[in-house]
Amino acid sequence: MPKPSKKPAAADRRSPCPVACTLDIIGDRWSLLVIRDLFVGRTRFKDFSASPEGIPTNILSERLERLMQSGIIGQIPAADGTKRLAYELTEKGRALGPLLKSMRDWGLQWEKGTRALLNQ
């Protein structure tokens, strides 16, 4: 069961614009890559830190916490039965799928030499 999240209050937002609000949550250099990794089946801290982009572990920890507080991901027991926890997308996080797919398609069309991890 995911931990309860602390949702940002409207007063914490820099603007009521939905684009600005979305960017405040996922518009940094790393958050969408963590979300991408969850979509392709990565679930553990070590999986995220092994991604080819090389996210520093201190930043990864902060991004995971921020994504949990925003209600985009939750923690679950690891599938291998160890005491370590894994991460999963919540309904709110899974709703980002079309955005990631659009970004993938744009990159494949306009940026030569790119290839997709997310093929759905």
Coordinates of N, CA and C in Angstrom, one line a residue:
M1 N 0.8 -1.2 0.0 CA 0.0 0.0 0.0 C 0.9 1.2 0.0
P2 N 0.7 2.2 -0.9 CA 1.5 3.4 -1.0 C 1.3 4.2 0.3
K3 N 2.4 4.9 0.7 CA 2.4 5.8 1.8 C 1.5 7.0 1.4
P4 N 0.8 7.5 2.4 CA 0.0 8.8 2.1 C 0.9 9.9 1.6
S5 N 0.4 10.6 0.7 CA 1.3 11.7 0.2 C 0.8 13.0 0.7
K6 N 1.8 13.9 0.8 CA 1.6 15.3 1.1 C 1.4 16.1 -0.2
K7 N 0.2 16.4 -0.5 CA -0.1 17.1 -1.8 C 0.3 18.6 -1.6
P8 N 0.9 19.2 -2.7 CA 1.2 20.6 -2.6 C -0.1 21.4 -2.5
A9 N -0.1 22.3 -1.6 CA -1.3 23.2 -1.5 C -1.2 24.2 -2.6
A10 N -2.4 24.7 -3.0 CA -2.5 25.7 -4.0 C -1.7 26.9 -3.7
A11 N -1.5 27.2 -2.5 CA -0.7 28.4 -2.1 C 0.8 28.1 -2.3
D12 N 1.2 26.9 -2.4 CA 2.6 26.5 -2.7 C 3.0 26.6 -4.2
R13 N 2.0 26.8 -5.0 CA 2.2 26.8 -6.5 C 2.6 28.2 -6.9
R14 N 3.5 28.3 -7.9 CA 3.9 29.6 -8.4 C 2.8 30.3 -9.3
S15 N 1.9 29.4 -9.8 CA 0.9 29.9 -10.7 C -0.2 28.9 -10.8
P16 N -1.5 29.4 -11.1 CA -2.6 28.4 -11.3 C -2.5 27.7 -12.7
C17 N -1.6 28.1 -13.5 CA -1.5 27.5 -14.8 C -1.2 26.0 -14.7
P18 N -1.9 25.1 -15.4 CA -1.7 23.7 -15.3 C -0.4 23.3 -15.8
V19 N 0.2 24.0 -16.8 CA 1.5 23.6 -17.4 C 2.5 23.9 -16.3
A20 N 2.4 25.1 -15.7 CA 3.4 25.5 -14.7 C 3.3 24.5 -13.5
C21 N 2.1 24.2 -13.1 CA 2.0 23.2 -12.0 C 2.6 21.9 -12.3
T22 N 2.4 21.4 -13.5 CA 2.9 20.1 -13.9 C 4.5 20.2 -13.9
L23 N 5.0 21.3 -14.5 CA 6.4 21.4 -14.5 C 7.0 21.5 -13.1
D24 N 6.3 22.1 -12.2 CA 6.8 22.2 -10.8 C 7.0 20.8 -10.2
I25 N 6.2 19.8 -10.6 CA 6.3 18.5 -10.1 C 7.2 17.6 -10.9
I26 N 7.2 17.6 -12.2 CA 8.0 16.7 -13.0 C 8.9 17.4 -14.0
G27 N 9.1 18.7 -13.9 CA 9.8 19.4 -15.0 C 11.3 19.5 -14.7
D28 N 11.8 18.8 -13.8 CA 13.3 18.9 -13.5 C 14.0 17.9 -14.4
R29 N 15.3 17.9 -14.3 CA 16.1 17.1 -15.2 C 15.9 15.5 -15.0
W30 N 15.4 15.1 -13.8 CA 15.5 13.7 -13.5 C 14.1 13.0 -13.3
S31 N 13.1 13.7 -12.9 CA 11.8 13.1 -12.5 C 11.2 12.3 -13.6
L32 N 11.1 12.8 -14.8 CA 10.5 12.0 -15.9 C 11.3 10.8 -16.2
L33 N 12.6 10.8 -16.0 CA 13.4 9.7 -16.3 C 13.1 8.6 -15.3
V34 N 12.9 8.9 -14.1 CA 12.5 7.9 -13.0 C 11.1 7.4 -13.4
I35 N 10.2 8.2 -13.8 CA 8.9 7.8 -14.2 C 9.0 6.8 -15.4
R36 N 9.8 7.2 -16.4 CA 10.1 6.4 -17.6 C 10.5 5.0 -17.1
D37 N 11.5 5.0 -16.2 CA 12.0 3.7 -15.7 C 11.0 2.8 -15.1
L38 N 10.1 3.4 -14.3 CA 9.0 2.7 -13.8 C 8.1 2.1 -14.9
F39 N 7.8 2.8 -15.9 CA 7.0 2.3 -17.0 C 7.7 1.2 -17.7
V40 N 9.0 1.1 -17.8 CA 9.7 0.0 -18.5 C 10.0 -1.1 -17.5
G41 N 9.5 -1.1 -16.3 CA 9.7 -2.2 -15.4 C 10.7 -2.1 -14.3
R42 N 11.4 -1.0 -14.2 CA 12.4 -0.8 -13.1 C 11.6 -0.4 -11.9
T43 N 12.0 -1.0 -10.7 CA 11.2 -0.7 -9.5 C 12.0 -0.4 -8.3
R44 N 13.3 -0.7 -8.4 CA 14.2 -0.6 -7.2 C 15.2 0.6 -7.4
F45 N 15.6 1.1 -6.2 CA 16.6 2.2 -6.2 C 17.8 1.9 -7.1
K46 N 18.3 0.7 -6.9 CA 19.5 0.2 -7.7 C 19.2 0.2 -9.2
D47 N 18.0 -0.1 -9.6 CA 17.6 -0.1 -11.0 C 17.7 1.3 -11.5
F48 N 17.1 2.3 -10.8 CA 17.1 3.7 -11.2 C 18.5 4.2 -11.3
S49 N 19.3 3.9 -10.3 CA 20.7 4.4 -10.3 C 21.6 3.8 -11.4
A50 N 21.1 2.7 -12.0 CA 21.9 2.0 -13.0 C 21.5 2.5 -14.4
S51 N 20.5 3.4 -14.5 CA 20.0 3.9 -15.8 C 21.2 4.6 -16.5
P52 N 21.2 4.6 -17.9 CA 22.3 5.1 -18.6 C 22.6 6.6 -18.4
E53 N 21.5 7.4 -17.9 CA 21.7 8.8 -17.7 C 22.6 9.1 -16.5
G54 N 22.8 8.1 -15.6 CA 23.7 8.3 -14.4 C 23.2 9.3 -13.4
I55 N 22.0 9.2 -12.9 CA 21.5 10.0 -11.8 C 22.3 9.8 -10.5
P56 N 22.8 10.9 -9.9 CA 23.5 10.8 -8.7 C 22.5 10.3 -7.6
T57 N 23.0 9.4 -6.7 CA 22.1 8.8 -5.7 C 21.5 9.8 -4.8
N58 N 22.1 10.9 -4.4 CA 21.5 11.8 -3.5 C 20.3 12.5 -4.2
I59 N 20.5 12.8 -5.5 CA 19.4 13.4 -6.3 C 18.3 12.4 -6.5
L60 N 18.6 11.1 -6.8 CA 17.6 10.1 -6.9 C 16.8 10.0 -5.7
S61 N 17.4 10.0 -4.5 CA 16.6 9.9 -3.2 C 15.6 11.0 -3.1
E62 N 16.1 12.2 -3.4 CA 15.2 13.4 -3.3 C 14.1 13.3 -4.3
R63 N 14.4 12.9 -5.6 CA 13.3 12.8 -6.6 C 12.3 11.8 -6.2
L64 N 12.7 10.6 -5.7 CA 11.8 9.6 -5.3 C 10.9 10.1 -4.2
E65 N 11.4 10.8 -3.2 CA 10.6 11.4 -2.1 C 9.6 12.4 -2.7
R66 N 10.1 13.3 -3.6 CA 9.2 14.3 -4.1 C 8.1 13.7 -4.9
L67 N 8.4 12.6 -5.7 CA 7.3 11.9 -6.5 C 6.3 11.2 -5.6
M68 N 6.8 10.7 -4.5 CA 5.9 10.1 -3.5 C 5.0 11.2 -2.9
Q69 N 5.6 12.3 -2.5 CA 4.8 13.4 -1.9 C 3.8 13.9 -2.8
S70 N 4.1 13.9 -4.1 CA 3.1 14.4 -5.1 C 2.1 13.3 -5.5
G71 N 2.2 12.1 -5.0 CA 1.2 11.1 -5.2 C 1.4 10.4 -6.6
I72 N 2.6 10.5 -7.2 CA 2.9 9.9 -8.5 C 3.4 8.5 -8.4
I73 N 4.1 8.2 -7.3 CA 4.6 6.9 -7.0 C 4.3 6.5 -5.6
G74 N 4.4 5.3 -5.3 CA 4.2 4.8 -3.9 C 5.3 3.7 -3.7
Q75 N 5.5 3.4 -2.4 CA 6.4 2.3 -2.1 C 5.6 1.0 -1.8
I76 N 6.2 -0.1 -2.2 CA 5.6 -1.4 -2.0 C 6.8 -2.4 -1.6
P77 N 6.4 -3.5 -1.0 CA 7.4 -4.5 -0.7 C 8.1 -5.0 -2.0
A78 N 9.3 -5.3 -1.9 CA 10.1 -5.8 -3.1 C 9.5 -7.1 -3.5
A79 N 9.5 -7.4 -4.7 CA 9.0 -8.7 -5.3 C 9.8 -9.9 -4.8
D80 N 11.1 -9.6 -4.6 CA 12.0 -10.7 -4.2 C 11.9 -11.1 -2.7
G81 N 11.1 -10.5 -2.0 CA 10.9 -10.9 -0.6 C 11.9 -10.3 0.4
T82 N 12.8 -9.5 -0.1 CA 13.8 -8.9 0.8 C 13.1 -7.8 1.6
K83 N 13.8 -7.3 2.6 CA 13.2 -6.2 3.4 C 13.2 -4.8 2.7
R84 N 14.0 -4.8 1.6 CA 14.0 -3.5 0.8 C 12.7 -3.2 0.2
L85 N 12.4 -2.0 -0.1 CA 11.2 -1.6 -0.7 C 11.4 -1.3 -2.2
A86 N 10.3 -1.4 -2.9 CA 10.3 -1.1 -4.3 C 9.4 0.1 -4.5
Y87 N 9.3 0.5 -5.7 CA 8.4 1.7 -6.1 C 7.5 1.2 -7.2
E88 N 6.3 1.9 -7.2 CA 5.3 1.6 -8.3 C 4.6 2.9 -8.6
L89 N 4.1 3.0 -9.8 CA 3.3 4.2 -10.2 C 1.9 4.1 -9.6
T90 N 1.4 5.2 -9.2 CA 0.1 5.2 -8.7 C -0.8 5.5 -9.9
E91 N -2.1 5.6 -9.7 CA -3.0 5.9 -10.8 C -2.6 7.3 -11.4
K92 N -2.3 8.2 -10.6 CA -1.8 9.5 -11.0 C -0.6 9.4 -11.9
G93 N 0.4 8.6 -11.4 CA 1.6 8.4 -12.2 C 1.4 7.7 -13.5
R94 N 0.5 6.6 -13.5 CA 0.2 5.9 -14.8 C -0.4 6.9 -15.8
A95 N -1.1 7.9 -15.3 CA -1.8 8.8 -16.2 C -0.7 9.7 -17.0
L96 N 0.5 9.6 -16.6 CA 1.6 10.3 -17.3 C 2.0 9.5 -18.6
G97 N 1.5 8.3 -18.7 CA 1.9 7.5 -19.9 C 1.8 8.1 -21.2
P98 N 0.6 8.7 -21.5 CA 0.5 9.4 -22.8 C 1.5 10.5 -23.0
L99 N 1.8 11.3 -22.0 CA 2.8 12.3 -22.1 C 4.2 11.8 -22.4
L100 N 4.6 10.7 -21.8 CA 5.9 10.1 -22.1 C 5.9 9.5 -23.5
K101 N 4.8 8.9 -23.9 CA 4.7 8.4 -25.3 C 4.8 9.5 -26.3
S102 N 4.2 10.6 -26.0 CA 4.3 11.7 -27.0 C 5.7 12.3 -27.0
M103 N 6.4 12.4 -25.9 CA 7.8 12.8 -25.8 C 8.7 11.8 -26.6
R104 N 8.4 10.5 -26.4 CA 9.2 9.5 -27.1 C 9.0 9.7 -28.6
D105 N 7.8 9.8 -29.1 CA 7.5 9.9 -30.5 C 8.1 11.1 -31.1
W106 N 8.1 12.2 -30.4 CA 8.7 13.5 -30.8 C 10.2 13.3 -31.0
G107 N 10.8 12.7 -29.9 CA 12.2 12.5 -30.0 C 12.7 11.6 -31.1
L108 N 11.9 10.5 -31.4 CA 12.2 9.6 -32.4 C 12.1 10.3 -33.8
Q109 N 11.1 11.1 -33.9 CA 10.9 11.8 -35.2 C 11.9 12.9 -35.5
W110 N 12.3 13.7 -34.4 CA 13.0 14.9 -34.6 C 14.5 14.8 -34.2
E111 N 14.9 13.9 -33.4 CA 16.2 13.8 -32.9 C 16.9 12.5 -33.4
K112 N 17.8 12.7 -34.4 CA 18.5 11.6 -35.0 C 19.3 10.8 -34.0
G113 N 19.3 9.5 -34.2 CA 20.1 8.6 -33.3 C 19.4 8.2 -32.0
T114 N 18.2 8.6 -31.8 CA 17.5 8.2 -30.6 C 16.8 6.9 -30.8
R115 N 16.6 6.1 -29.7 CA 15.9 4.9 -29.8 C 15.1 4.8 -28.5
A116 N 14.0 4.0 -28.6 CA 13.0 4.0 -27.5 C 13.2 2.8 -26.6
L117 N 13.1 3.1 -25.3 CA 12.9 2.1 -24.3 C 11.4 1.7 -24.1
L118 N 10.6 2.7 -24.3 CA 9.2 2.6 -24.0 C 8.5 2.4 -25.4
N119 N 8.1 1.2 -25.7 CA 7.5 0.9 -27.0 C 6.0 0.8 -27.1
Q120 N 5.3 1.1 -26.0 CA 3.9 0.9 -26.0 C 3.2 2.1 -26.6

